[in-house]
Amino acid sequence: MKHINKLIILFFSCCISANYGQEILSKEAAINIALENNYGILIAKNNMKIAKNNASIYNSDYLPKITANAGANYNNDTNEFTLQNGEKTTVNDVESKVYNASIGLNYTLFDGLGRTYNYKKLKETYNLSELEAKAIIENSLLQIFSKYFEIANLTENSKIYLESLNISKQRLTRTKYGFDYGQNTKLQMLNAEVDVNNDSIRYINTQRILANSKRDLNLLLGREVSTNFNVDTNVKFEQFYQLNSLLEKAKVYNIEIQKLSKSILLSDLDIKINKSNWFPTLNLNSSYGFNKSDNDATFNYAEQLSKGLNAGFSLNWNIFDGGNTKTKVQNAKIIADNLQVQKTQLSNELERNVTNAFEVYKNALFILKAEEKNVETNMLNFSRTEEQFKLGQVTSIEFRQAQVNLLNAQSNLNQAKFDAKNAELIMLQLSGELLNTNF
């Protein structure tokens, strides 16, 4: 028993020294760190950069294409000539050199408005990537605060477990004195020792789980997992939520609804893009170049040079493509219809989910009030039982039961408090208000 007590004292000393001077990680600081370092959020931001690059004018086909070409050729031949009288003449090492260079411009003047709709689609795709990043941020914040409030719950429980342990140690000391003076039995002293051990184990296990949860939160925040800190255990609740107001906000600001609405817009643009294939394409082509050739003196022209500007238009109209464009347009319309059905389904599911979340939140607040009352009752019961125990009017078993009842009531109150806060955050996410909330 003495050995166990020494271990407990050593553990408590380490915990106290570890907690001294620790960082207090506020909810606002956790949000800021996550926005800067969370791995999922960083990937989402990079995806947004890709979508922004794709939506640039440089990826729109609105700008002309300019190409440059140059070349040089050298020939060294042996030529044989046959005159009309049959006489043959051979010329060896006949050299010829040819040089050419040109610069050309191609520009599409009209393509059935296909590139116009493509450019709009790229911009809307970028807007969709913003919504996807926002969804990732919301989900990440929910994960972070779920873990944050778990740490807060464990922190509060550690305090009440430590307080209960101190009460059990005081009872053990009192029981030992009573045993030394013949007022208590050996069994009563052993029971007190068992209770001290059980309270110590509960406290040590809670500290272990707390340390693991802190590492989990550090991982979500994208920082060194061994960073130690404390959290703010205070929570605030907004008591005046109105279901109708939440439902109206959800229809407009819910991320999934916004993403689906954006997908419907993109499907409409796909229909127009495919329809553009029914129209002709008009292109402008222009070039400027020169060609120069140096020939052996045996040729009529020893040197020839040509240069000039060329320009023209070309019209291409795919009058019938075997029904390929028609099929694409029909399929794009079907996809658009499916998205509308999905939006109707999602709207109904969202109304159900918001209503359920609202009821869960109200119920959580009711349980919180009930647990607060329960703690008050158990504190009063324990206070009176403790007084009677000191006077020898109740047994150690009755005292322990009152102590355990208070311990459970306080633990349940902590759990109810943070369950209610998590329920509130889920309700706010569904209504699209999570990122506008003061945590």
Coordinates of C-alpha atoms in Angstrom, one line a residue:
M1 CA 0.0 0.0 0.0
K2 CA 2.8 2.4 0.8
H3 CA 4.4 1.6 -2.5
I4 CA 1.1 2.4 -4.4
N5 CA 0.8 5.7 -2.5
K6 CA 4.3 6.7 -3.5
L7 CA 3.5 6.0 -7.2
I8 CA 0.3 8.0 -6.9
I9 CA 2.1 11.0 -5.3
L10 CA 4.8 10.8 -8.0
F11 CA 2.2 10.7 -10.8
F12 CA 0.4 13.7 -9.3
S13 CA 3.6 15.6 -9.1
C14 CA 4.4 15.0 -12.7
C15 CA 0.9 16.1 -13.8
I16 CA 1.1 19.3 -11.8
S17 CA 4.6 20.2 -13.2
A18 CA 3.4 19.3 -16.7
N19 CA 0.3 21.5 -16.4
Y20 CA 2.2 24.5 -15.0
G21 CA 2.7 27.2 -17.6
Q22 CA 0.9 25.4 -20.4
E23 CA -0.6 27.2 -23.3
I24 CA -4.3 27.9 -23.0
L25 CA -5.6 27.0 -26.5
S26 CA -8.7 29.1 -27.0
K27 CA -11.4 28.2 -29.5
E28 CA -10.6 31.1 -31.7
A29 CA -6.9 30.2 -31.7
A30 CA -7.7 26.6 -32.6
I31 CA -9.7 27.8 -35.6
N32 CA -6.9 30.1 -36.8
I33 CA -4.3 27.3 -36.5
A34 CA -6.5 24.9 -38.3
L35 CA -7.1 27.3 -41.2
E36 CA -3.4 27.7 -41.6
N37 CA -2.2 24.1 -41.0
N38 CA -5.0 21.5 -41.3
Y39 CA -4.0 19.1 -44.0
G40 CA -7.5 18.7 -45.6
I41 CA -7.9 22.5 -45.6
L42 CA -4.5 23.0 -47.3
I43 CA -5.4 20.5 -50.0
A44 CA -8.7 22.2 -50.6
K45 CA -7.0 25.6 -50.9
N46 CA -4.6 24.1 -53.5
N47 CA -7.5 22.7 -55.4
M48 CA -9.0 26.1 -55.4
K49 CA -5.8 27.5 -56.9
I50 CA -6.0 24.9 -59.7
A51 CA -9.6 25.9 -60.4
K52 CA -8.7 29.6 -60.5
N53 CA -5.9 28.9 -63.0
N54 CA -8.3 27.0 -65.1
A55 CA -10.8 29.9 -65.0
S56 CA -8.1 32.3 -66.4
I57 CA -8.5 34.0 -69.7
Y58 CA -5.4 32.1 -70.8
N59 CA -7.4 28.9 -70.7
S60 CA -10.5 30.2 -72.5
D61 CA -9.6 30.0 -76.2
Y62 CA -10.4 33.7 -76.5
L63 CA -6.8 34.6 -77.2
P64 CA -5.2 34.1 -80.6
K65 CA -2.6 31.5 -81.3
I66 CA 0.7 32.7 -82.7
T67 CA 3.3 30.2 -84.1
A68 CA 6.8 30.7 -85.5
N69 CA 8.6 28.3 -87.9
A70 CA 12.1 28.4 -89.3
G71 CA 14.2 25.9 -91.3
A72 CA 17.4 25.5 -93.4
N73 CA 18.3 22.8 -95.9
Y74 CA 21.6 22.1 -97.7
N75 CA 22.1 19.8 -100.7
N76 CA 25.2 18.7 -102.6
D77 CA 24.3 16.7 -105.7
T78 CA 25.7 15.4 -108.9
N79 CA 23.5 16.4 -111.9
E80 CA 23.5 14.8 -115.3
F81 CA 22.0 16.7 -118.3
T82 CA 21.1 15.1 -121.7
L83 CA 20.8 17.6 -124.6
Q84 CA 18.4 17.1 -127.6
N85 CA 21.3 15.8 -129.7
G86 CA 21.9 13.1 -127.2
E87 CA 25.0 14.7 -125.7
K88 CA 25.3 14.2 -122.0
T89 CA 26.9 16.6 -119.5
T90 CA 27.7 15.8 -115.9
V91 CA 28.1 18.4 -113.2
N92 CA 29.5 17.4 -109.8
D93 CA 29.2 19.0 -106.4
V94 CA 26.2 21.1 -107.2
E95 CA 25.3 23.0 -104.0
S96 CA 21.9 24.4 -103.1
K97 CA 20.9 26.1 -99.8
V98 CA 17.3 26.9 -98.8
Y99 CA 16.3 29.1 -95.8
N100 CA 12.7 29.8 -94.6
A101 CA 11.0 31.4 -91.7
S102 CA 7.4 32.5 -91.0
I103 CA 5.2 33.7 -88.2
G104 CA 1.5 32.9 -88.2
L105 CA -1.6 33.9 -86.4
N106 CA -4.8 31.9 -86.0
Y107 CA -7.9 33.2 -84.3
T108 CA -11.4 31.8 -84.0
L109 CA -13.9 34.5 -84.8
F110 CA -17.0 32.3 -84.1
D111 CA -17.5 28.8 -82.9
G112 CA -21.2 28.7 -82.1
L113 CA -20.6 30.4 -78.7
G114 CA -19.0 27.2 -77.5
R115 CA -16.0 28.9 -76.0
T116 CA -18.2 31.5 -74.3
Y117 CA -20.1 28.8 -72.4
N118 CA -16.9 26.9 -71.7
Y119 CA -15.4 30.1 -70.2
K120 CA -18.5 30.5 -68.0
K121 CA -18.3 26.9 -67.0
L122 CA -14.7 27.3 -65.9
K123 CA -15.6 30.3 -63.8
E124 CA -18.6 28.3 -62.2
T125 CA -16.3 25.4 -61.6
Y126 CA -14.0 27.7 -59.6
N127 CA -17.1 28.8 -57.6
L128 CA -17.9 25.2 -57.0
S129 CA -14.4 24.5 -55.8
E130 CA -14.8 27.4 -53.3
L131 CA -18.0 25.7 -52.0
E132 CA -16.2 22.4 -51.7
A133 CA -13.4 24.0 -49.8
K134 CA -16.0 25.6 -47.5
A135 CA -17.5 22.2 -46.9
I136 CA -14.1 20.8 -46.0
I137 CA -13.5 23.7 -43.6
E138 CA -16.9 23.1 -42.0
N139 CA -16.3 19.4 -41.6
S140 CA -12.8 20.0 -40.2
L141 CA -14.1 22.5 -37.7
L142 CA -16.7 20.0 -36.5
Q143 CA -14.0 17.4 -36.0
I144 CA -11.8 19.9 -34.3
F145 CA -14.5 21.1 -31.9
S146 CA -15.7 17.6 -31.2
K147 CA -12.2 16.7 -30.1
Y148 CA -11.8 20.1 -28.3
F149 CA -14.9 19.6 -26.2
E150 CA -13.9 16.0 -25.5
I151 CA -10.7 17.4 -24.1
A152 CA -12.7 20.0 -22.1
N153 CA -14.9 17.2 -20.8
L154 CA -11.9 15.1 -19.7
T155 CA -10.3 18.2 -18.1
E156 CA -13.4 18.9 -16.0
N157 CA -13.8 15.2 -15.2
S158 CA -10.1 15.1 -14.1
K159 CA -10.8 17.9 -11.6
I160 CA -13.8 16.2 -10.0
Y161 CA -12.0 12.8 -10.0
L162 CA -9.0 14.5 -8.2
E163 CA -11.4 16.1 -5.8
S164 CA -13.1 12.8 -5.1
L165 CA -9.7 11.2 -4.6
N166 CA -8.8 13.8 -2.0
I167 CA -12.0 13.1 -0.2
S168 CA -11.2 9.3 -0.2
K169 CA -7.7 10.0 1.1
Q170 CA -9.1 12.1 3.9
R171 CA -11.6 9.3 4.7
L172 CA -8.7 6.8 4.7
T173 CA -6.7 9.0 7.1
R174 CA -9.7 9.4 9.4
T175 CA -10.4 5.6 9.3
K176 CA -6.7 4.9 10.2
Y177 CA -6.9 7.1 13.2
G178 CA -10.1 5.5 14.2
F179 CA -8.6 2.0 13.8
D180 CA -5.5 3.1 15.9
Y181 CA -7.9 4.1 18.7
G182 CA -10.1 1.1 18.4
Q183 CA -13.1 2.9 16.9
N184 CA -12.9 1.3 13.4
T185 CA -12.4 -2.2 12.2
K186 CA -9.7 -3.5 10.0
L187 CA -12.4 -4.1 7.3
Q188 CA -13.4 -0.4 7.3
M189 CA -9.8 0.6 6.8
L190 CA -9.4 -1.9 4.0
N191 CA -12.6 -0.6 2.3
A192 CA -11.2 3.0 2.5
E193 CA -7.9 1.8 0.9
V194 CA -9.8 0.1 -1.9
D195 CA -11.8 3.3 -2.6
V196 CA -8.6 5.3 -2.7
N197 CA -7.1 2.9 -5.2
N198 CA -10.2 2.9 -7.4
D199 CA -10.3 6.7 -7.4
S200 CA -6.6 6.8 -8.2
I201 CA -7.0 4.4 -11.2
R202 CA -10.0 6.4 -12.5
Y203 CA -8.0 9.6 -12.3
I204 CA -4.9 8.1 -13.9
N205 CA -6.9 6.6 -16.8
T206 CA -8.6 9.9 -17.4
Q207 CA -5.2 11.6 -17.6
R208 CA -4.0 9.0 -20.1
I209 CA -7.1 9.5 -22.3
L210 CA -6.8 13.2 -22.0
A211 CA -3.2 13.1 -23.2
N212 CA -4.2 10.9 -26.2
S213 CA -7.0 13.3 -27.1
K214 CA -4.6 16.3 -27.0
R215 CA -2.4 14.5 -29.5
D216 CA -5.4 13.8 -31.7
L217 CA -6.4 17.5 -31.7
N218 CA -2.8 18.5 -32.5
L219 CA -2.9 16.2 -35.5
L220 CA -6.2 17.8 -36.7
L221 CA -4.7 21.3 -36.2
G222 CA -1.7 20.2 -38.3
R223 CA 0.9 21.0 -35.7
E224 CA 3.5 19.0 -33.6
V225 CA 1.5 16.2 -31.9
S226 CA 3.5 16.5 -28.7
T227 CA 2.5 20.1 -28.1
N228 CA 1.0 20.4 -24.7
F229 CA -1.8 22.8 -23.9
N230 CA -5.0 23.4 -21.9
V231 CA -8.4 24.3 -23.2
D232 CA -11.1 26.7 -22.3
T233 CA -13.9 24.6 -20.7
N234 CA -16.5 27.4 -20.7
V235 CA -19.2 27.2 -23.3
K236 CA -22.0 29.5 -24.4
F237 CA -25.4 28.7 -25.8
E238 CA -27.8 30.7 -27.9
Q239 CA -31.2 30.1 -26.4
F240 CA -33.4 31.8 -29.0
Y241 CA -33.1 29.7 -32.2
Q242 CA -36.3 29.5 -34.2
L243 CA -37.0 26.4 -36.3
N244 CA -38.6 28.3 -39.2
S245 CA -35.6 30.7 -39.4
L246 CA -33.2 27.8 -39.4
L247 CA -35.1 26.0 -42.2
E248 CA -35.1 29.2 -44.3
K249 CA -31.4 29.7 -43.9
A250 CA -30.7 26.1 -44.7
K251 CA -32.5 26.3 -48.0
V252 CA -30.2 29.1 -49.0
Y253 CA -26.9 28.7 -47.1
N254 CA -26.5 25.0 -46.6
I255 CA -23.3 24.0 -48.3
E256 CA -24.6 20.8 -49.9
I257 CA -27.6 22.7 -51.3
Q258 CA -25.3 25.4 -52.7
K259 CA -23.1 22.7 -54.3
L260 CA -26.0 21.0 -56.0
S261 CA -27.4 24.3 -57.3
K262 CA -24.0 25.0 -58.8
S263 CA -23.9 21.6 -60.4
I264 CA -27.3 22.3 -62.0
L265 CA -25.9 25.5 -63.4
L266 CA -22.9 23.6 -64.8
S267 CA -25.2 21.0 -66.4
D268 CA -27.2 23.8 -68.1
L269 CA -23.9 25.1 -69.5
D270 CA -23.0 21.6 -70.7
I271 CA -26.2 21.6 -72.8
K272 CA -25.3 24.9 -74.4
I273 CA -21.7 23.8 -75.0
N274 CA -22.9 20.7 -76.8
K275 CA -25.5 22.6 -78.8
S276 CA -22.7 24.9 -80.1
N277 CA -21.5 22.0 -82.2
W278 CA -24.5 22.5 -84.5
F279 CA -23.1 25.9 -85.6
P280 CA -20.3 26.6 -88.1
T281 CA -16.8 27.7 -87.0
L282 CA -15.2 30.7 -88.6
N283 CA -11.4 31.1 -88.3
L284 CA -8.9 33.9 -89.3
N285 CA -5.5 32.7 -90.5
S286 CA -2.6 35.1 -91.2
S287 CA 1.1 34.6 -91.7
Y288 CA 4.2 36.5 -92.7
G289 CA 7.2 34.6 -94.0
F290 CA 10.2 34.5 -96.4
N291 CA 12.0 31.9 -98.3
K292 CA 15.5 32.2 -99.7
S293 CA 17.5 29.7 -101.8
D294 CA 21.1 29.9 -102.9
N295 CA 21.8 27.6 -105.9
D296 CA 24.9 26.7 -107.9
A297 CA 25.6 28.8 -110.9
T298 CA 24.5 26.1 -113.3
F299 CA 20.9 26.9 -112.4
N300 CA 19.1 29.8 -114.1
Y301 CA 18.8 31.7 -110.8
A302 CA 21.8 31.7 -108.5
E303 CA 19.7 33.2 -105.7
Q304 CA 16.0 33.4 -105.1
L305 CA 14.2 35.3 -102.3
S306 CA 10.5 35.5 -101.7
K307 CA 8.7 37.2 -98.7
G308 CA 5.2 38.5 -98.0
L309 CA 2.0 38.5 -96.0
N310 CA -0.8 35.9 -96.3
A311 CA -4.2 36.2 -94.8
G312 CA -7.5 34.4 -95.1
F313 CA -10.7 33.0 -93.6
S314 CA -11.8 29.5 -93.2
L315 CA -15.4 28.3 -92.5
N316 CA -16.0 24.8 -91.2
W317 CA -19.5 23.5 -90.7
N318 CA -20.1 19.9 -89.6
I319 CA -23.6 19.7 -91.1
F320 CA -24.2 16.1 -89.9
D321 CA -22.0 14.2 -87.5
G322 CA -24.0 11.0 -87.4
G323 CA -26.2 12.2 -84.5
N324 CA -23.3 12.4 -82.0
T325 CA -24.1 16.0 -81.0
K326 CA -27.8 15.2 -80.7
T327 CA -27.0 12.3 -78.3
K328 CA -24.7 14.5 -76.2
V329 CA -27.4 17.2 -75.9
Q330 CA -30.1 14.6 -74.9
N331 CA -27.8 13.0 -72.3
A332 CA -26.9 16.4 -70.9
K333 CA -30.6 17.3 -70.5
I334 CA -31.2 13.9 -68.7
I335 CA -28.3 14.7 -66.3
A336 CA -29.8 18.1 -65.6
D337 CA -33.1 16.5 -64.8
N338 CA -31.4 14.0 -62.4
L339 CA -29.7 16.9 -60.6
Q340 CA -33.1 18.6 -60.2
V341 CA -34.5 15.4 -58.7
Q342 CA -31.5 15.2 -56.4
K343 CA -32.0 18.8 -55.3
T344 CA -35.7 18.1 -54.4
Q345 CA -34.6 15.0 -52.4
L346 CA -31.8 16.9 -50.7
S347 CA -34.2 19.7 -49.7
N348 CA -36.6 17.3 -48.1
E349 CA -33.7 15.5 -46.3
L350 CA -32.3 18.8 -45.2
E351 CA -35.7 19.9 -43.7
R352 CA -35.8 16.6 -41.8
N353 CA -32.2 16.8 -40.6
V354 CA -32.6 20.4 -39.5
T355 CA -35.8 19.6 -37.6
N356 CA -34.2 16.6 -36.0
A357 CA -31.1 18.6 -35.0
F358 CA -33.2 21.3 -33.6
E359 CA -35.1 18.8 -31.4
V360 CA -31.8 17.1 -30.4
Y361 CA -30.5 20.5 -29.3
K362 CA -33.6 21.4 -27.3
N363 CA -33.5 18.0 -25.7
A364 CA -29.8 18.4 -24.9
L365 CA -30.5 21.8 -23.2
F366 CA -33.3 20.2 -21.1
I367 CA -31.0 17.4 -20.1
L368 CA -28.4 20.0 -19.2
K369 CA -30.8 21.8 -16.9
A370 CA -31.9 18.5 -15.3
E371 CA -28.2 17.5 -14.7
E372 CA -27.5 20.8 -13.1
K373 CA -30.4 20.3 -10.7
N374 CA -29.2 16.7 -10.1
V375 CA -25.7 18.0 -9.2
E376 CA -27.3 20.4 -6.7
T377 CA -29.3 17.7 -5.1
N378 CA -26.3 15.3 -4.9
M379 CA -24.1 18.0 -3.5
L380 CA -26.6 18.7 -0.8
N381 CA -27.0 15.0 -0.1
F382 CA -23.2 14.4 0.1
S383 CA -22.7 17.4 2.4
R384 CA -25.2 16.1 4.9
T385 CA -23.9 12.5 4.6
E386 CA -20.4 13.8 5.2
E387 CA -21.5 15.6 8.3
Q388 CA -23.3 12.5 9.6
F389 CA -20.3 10.3 8.7
K390 CA -18.0 12.5 10.8
L391 CA -20.5 12.1 13.7
G392 CA -20.6 8.4 13.2
Q393 CA -24.3 8.4 12.2
V394 CA -23.8 6.7 8.8
T395 CA -21.6 3.9 7.7
S396 CA -18.6 4.2 5.4
I397 CA -20.6 2.3 2.7
E398 CA -23.4 5.0 2.8
F399 CA -20.8 7.7 2.7
R400 CA -19.1 6.1 -0.3
Q401 CA -22.4 5.7 -2.1
A402 CA -23.2 9.4 -1.6
Q403 CA -19.7 10.3 -2.9
V404 CA -20.1 8.1 -6.0
N405 CA -23.5 9.5 -6.7
L406 CA -22.1 13.1 -6.6
L407 CA -19.2 12.0 -8.8
N408 CA -21.5 10.5 -11.4
A409 CA -23.8 13.5 -11.3
Q410 CA -20.9 15.9 -11.9
S411 CA -19.5 13.7 -14.7
N412 CA -23.0 13.5 -16.3
L413 CA -23.3 17.3 -16.1
N414 CA -20.0 17.7 -17.9
Q415 CA -21.1 15.3 -20.6
A416 CA -24.5 17.0 -21.0
K417 CA -22.9 20.4 -21.3
F418 CA -20.5 19.4 -24.2
D419 CA -23.1 17.2 -25.8
A420 CA -25.4 20.2 -26.0
K421 CA -22.7 22.3 -27.6
N422 CA -21.9 19.7 -30.2
A423 CA -25.6 19.4 -31.0
E424 CA -25.7 23.2 -31.5
L425 CA -22.8 23.1 -33.9
I426 CA -24.3 20.3 -36.0
M427 CA -27.6 22.3 -36.2
L428 CA -25.6 25.4 -37.2
Q429 CA -23.7 23.5 -39.9
L430 CA -27.0 22.2 -41.4
S431 CA -28.4 25.7 -41.5
G432 CA -25.3 27.1 -43.1
E433 CA -24.4 29.3 -40.2
L434 CA -21.4 27.4 -38.7
L435 CA -18.8 29.7 -40.1
N436 CA -20.7 32.8 -39.0
T437 CA -20.8 31.6 -35.4
N438 CA -18.9 33.0 -32.4
F439 CA -17.7 29.9 -30.7

